[in-house]
CSV table of C-alpha atoms and ligand atoms in Angstrom, one decimal:
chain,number,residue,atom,x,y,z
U,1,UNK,CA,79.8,38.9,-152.3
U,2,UNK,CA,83.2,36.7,-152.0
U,3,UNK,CA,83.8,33.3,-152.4
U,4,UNK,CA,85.0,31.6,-149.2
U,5,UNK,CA,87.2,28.8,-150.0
U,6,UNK,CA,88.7,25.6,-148.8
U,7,UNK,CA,90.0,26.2,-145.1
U,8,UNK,CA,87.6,28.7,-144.2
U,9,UNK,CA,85.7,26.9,-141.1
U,10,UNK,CA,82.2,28.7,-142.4
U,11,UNK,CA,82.2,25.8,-145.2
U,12,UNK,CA,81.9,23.3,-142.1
U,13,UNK,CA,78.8,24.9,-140.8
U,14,UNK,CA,75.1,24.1,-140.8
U,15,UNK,CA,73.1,26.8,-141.7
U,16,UNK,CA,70.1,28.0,-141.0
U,17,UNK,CA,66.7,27.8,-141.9
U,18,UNK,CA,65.0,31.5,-143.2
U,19,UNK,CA,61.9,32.2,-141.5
U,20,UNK,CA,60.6,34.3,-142.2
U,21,UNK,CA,61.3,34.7,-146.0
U,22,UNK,CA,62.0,38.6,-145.9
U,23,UNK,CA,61.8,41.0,-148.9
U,24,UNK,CA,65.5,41.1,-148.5
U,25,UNK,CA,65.9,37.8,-150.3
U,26,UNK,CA,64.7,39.1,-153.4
U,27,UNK,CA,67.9,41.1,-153.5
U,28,UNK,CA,70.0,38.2,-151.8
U,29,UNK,CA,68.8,35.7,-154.7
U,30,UNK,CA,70.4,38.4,-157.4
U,31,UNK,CA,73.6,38.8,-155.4
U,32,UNK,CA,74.0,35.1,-155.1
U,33,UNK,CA,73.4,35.0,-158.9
U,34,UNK,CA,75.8,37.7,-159.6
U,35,UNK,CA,78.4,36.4,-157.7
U,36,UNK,CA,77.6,33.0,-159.6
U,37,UNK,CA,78.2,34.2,-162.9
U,38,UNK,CA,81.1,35.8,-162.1
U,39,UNK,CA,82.7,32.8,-160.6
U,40,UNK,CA,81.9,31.0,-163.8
U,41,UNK,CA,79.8,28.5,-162.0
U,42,UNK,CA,76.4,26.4,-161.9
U,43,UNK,CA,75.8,26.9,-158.5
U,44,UNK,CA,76.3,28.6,-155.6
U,45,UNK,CA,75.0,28.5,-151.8
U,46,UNK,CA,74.7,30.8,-148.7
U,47,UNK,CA,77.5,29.7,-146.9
U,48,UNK,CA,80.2,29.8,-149.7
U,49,UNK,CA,79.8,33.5,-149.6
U,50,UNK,CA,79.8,33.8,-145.9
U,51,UNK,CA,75.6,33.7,-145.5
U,52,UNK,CA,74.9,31.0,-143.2
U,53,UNK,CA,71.2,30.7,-144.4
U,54,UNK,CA,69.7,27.9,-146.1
U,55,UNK,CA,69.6,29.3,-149.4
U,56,UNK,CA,71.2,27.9,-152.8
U,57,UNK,CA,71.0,29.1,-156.5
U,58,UNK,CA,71.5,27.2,-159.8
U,59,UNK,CA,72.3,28.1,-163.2
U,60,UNK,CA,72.5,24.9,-165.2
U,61,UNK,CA,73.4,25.6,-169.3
U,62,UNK,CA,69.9,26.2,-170.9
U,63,UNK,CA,67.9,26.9,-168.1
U,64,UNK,CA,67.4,30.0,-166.3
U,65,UNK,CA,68.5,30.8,-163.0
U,66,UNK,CA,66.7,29.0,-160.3
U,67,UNK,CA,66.5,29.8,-156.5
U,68,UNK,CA,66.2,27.5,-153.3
U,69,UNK,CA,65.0,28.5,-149.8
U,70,UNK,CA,64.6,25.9,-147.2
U,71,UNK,CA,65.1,23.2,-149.2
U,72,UNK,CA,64.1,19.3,-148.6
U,73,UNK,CA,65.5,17.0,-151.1
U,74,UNK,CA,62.4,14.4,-150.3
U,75,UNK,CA,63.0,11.8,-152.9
U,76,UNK,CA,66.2,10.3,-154.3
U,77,UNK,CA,66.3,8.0,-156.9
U,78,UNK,CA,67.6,4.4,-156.2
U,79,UNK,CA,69.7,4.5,-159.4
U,80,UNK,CA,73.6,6.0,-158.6
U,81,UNK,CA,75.1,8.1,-161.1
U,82,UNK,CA,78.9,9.3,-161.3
U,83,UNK,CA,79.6,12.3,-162.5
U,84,UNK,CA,82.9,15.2,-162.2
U,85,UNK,CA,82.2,17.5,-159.7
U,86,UNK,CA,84.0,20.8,-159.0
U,87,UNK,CA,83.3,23.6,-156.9
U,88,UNK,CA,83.8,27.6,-156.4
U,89,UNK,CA,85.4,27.2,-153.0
U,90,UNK,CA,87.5,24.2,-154.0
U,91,UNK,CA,88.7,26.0,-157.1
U,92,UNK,CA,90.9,24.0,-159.5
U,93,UNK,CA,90.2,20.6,-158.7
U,94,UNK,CA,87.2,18.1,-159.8
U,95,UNK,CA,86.3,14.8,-158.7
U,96,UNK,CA,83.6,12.1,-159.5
U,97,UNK,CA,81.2,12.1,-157.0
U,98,UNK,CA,78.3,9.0,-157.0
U,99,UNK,CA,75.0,10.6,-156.6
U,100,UNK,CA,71.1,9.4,-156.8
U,101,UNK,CA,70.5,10.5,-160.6
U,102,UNK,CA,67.0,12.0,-159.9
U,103,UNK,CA,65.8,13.7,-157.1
U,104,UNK,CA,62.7,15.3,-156.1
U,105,UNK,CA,63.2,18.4,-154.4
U,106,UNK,CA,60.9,20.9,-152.1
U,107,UNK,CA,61.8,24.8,-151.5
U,108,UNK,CA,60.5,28.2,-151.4
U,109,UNK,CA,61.8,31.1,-154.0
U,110,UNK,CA,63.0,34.2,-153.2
U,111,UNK,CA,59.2,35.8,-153.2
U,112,UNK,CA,58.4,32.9,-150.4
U,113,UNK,CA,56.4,31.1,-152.7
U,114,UNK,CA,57.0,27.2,-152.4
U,115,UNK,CA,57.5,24.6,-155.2
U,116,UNK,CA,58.5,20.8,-156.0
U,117,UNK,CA,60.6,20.1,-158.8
U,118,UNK,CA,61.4,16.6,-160.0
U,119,UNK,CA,65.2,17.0,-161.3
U,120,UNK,CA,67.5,14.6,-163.4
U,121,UNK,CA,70.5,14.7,-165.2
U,122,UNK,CA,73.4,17.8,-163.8
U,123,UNK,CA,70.1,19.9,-162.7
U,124,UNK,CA,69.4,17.2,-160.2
U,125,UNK,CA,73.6,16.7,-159.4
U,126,UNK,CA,74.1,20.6,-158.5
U,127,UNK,CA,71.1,20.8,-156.4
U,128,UNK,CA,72.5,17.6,-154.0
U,129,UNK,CA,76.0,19.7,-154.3
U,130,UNK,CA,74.2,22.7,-153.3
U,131,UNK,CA,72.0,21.2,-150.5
U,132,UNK,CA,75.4,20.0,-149.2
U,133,UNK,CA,76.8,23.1,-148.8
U,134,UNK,CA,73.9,23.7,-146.5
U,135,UNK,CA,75.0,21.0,-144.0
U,136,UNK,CA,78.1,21.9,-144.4
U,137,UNK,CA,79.4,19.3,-146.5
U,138,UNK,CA,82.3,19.4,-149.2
U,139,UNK,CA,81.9,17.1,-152.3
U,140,UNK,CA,85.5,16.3,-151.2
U,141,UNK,CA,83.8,14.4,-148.1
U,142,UNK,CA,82.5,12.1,-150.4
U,143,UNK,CA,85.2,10.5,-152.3
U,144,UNK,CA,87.5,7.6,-150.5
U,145,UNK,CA,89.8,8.9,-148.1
U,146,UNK,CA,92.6,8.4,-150.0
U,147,UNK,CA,90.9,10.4,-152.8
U,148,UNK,CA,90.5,13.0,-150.9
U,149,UNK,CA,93.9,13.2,-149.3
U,150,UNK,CA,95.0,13.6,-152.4
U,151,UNK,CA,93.1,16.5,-153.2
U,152,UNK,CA,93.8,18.2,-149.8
U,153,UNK,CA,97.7,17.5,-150.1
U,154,UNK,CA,97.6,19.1,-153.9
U,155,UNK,CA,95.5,21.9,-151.8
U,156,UNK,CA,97.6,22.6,-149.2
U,157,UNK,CA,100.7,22.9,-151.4
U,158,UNK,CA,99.1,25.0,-153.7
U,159,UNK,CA,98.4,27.2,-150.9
U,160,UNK,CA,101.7,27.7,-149.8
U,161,UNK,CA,103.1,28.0,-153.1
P,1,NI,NI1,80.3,23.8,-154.1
């Protein structure tokens, strides 16, 4: 699996839901974790690698690996945190984002089980970056404009360098 990056209009899409949640996820989740660790990250979703489904994975430091199908974030926190973002397919630049700090989150795993899973702290930060992803939103789209000109004049330089 490769990493899309900035520019790529795939980034900009919505993708779609998973139904039904085949066998073939089980081997999509270990790709999509692969490809994670390899691009030294904490997560990673569907359409960053091309897969327009609505699938993410997180690896946060000290937990294990952790899969979302379908997911609903159905409870945010009122409580805004800020926190330095970064991401695989905007590699080399970080930003602080404001987020809810807790989250409540619904999803199905790669064996089409469902859970809930209340999240705080960078668990519940990667999962709202992830979810993004899957509406095909960059955490570039939520700084201030001028923020994020910034970052896309430092990008676009960089890529004509
Ligand atoms: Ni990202």
């Amino acid at each position: 699996m490769d990493i899309i990056t900035l520019g790529n209009d795939l980034l900009r899409q919505k993708a779609e839901v998973i139904k039904p949640i085949g066998a073939e996820y089980k081997k999509i989740a270990v790709e999509l974790i692969d490809a994670l660790r390899e691009g030294g990250g904490v997560g990673l979703a569907g359409p960053q690698v091309g897969l327009m489904k609505r699938i993410f994975v997180v690896h946060v430091d000290g937990d294990e690996p952790r899969i979302f199908i379908n997911p609903s974030i159905i409870r945010t926190s009122q409580d805004l945190v800020k926190y330095e973002e970064g991401c695989l397919s905007v590699p080399g630049f970080y930003a602080e984002v404001m987020r809810p700090a807790e989250i409540r989150v619904q999803a199905w795993n790669q064996n089409g089980r469902p859970f809930s899973l209340d999240a705080g702290g960078i668990l519940a930060r990667v999962i709202q970056h992830e979810y993004d992803h899957l509406e095909g939103t960059l955490f570039i789209d939520r700084l201030s404009e001028p923020k994020r000109n910034r970052i896309l004049a430092k990008w676009e330089k960089r890529r004509k360098a």
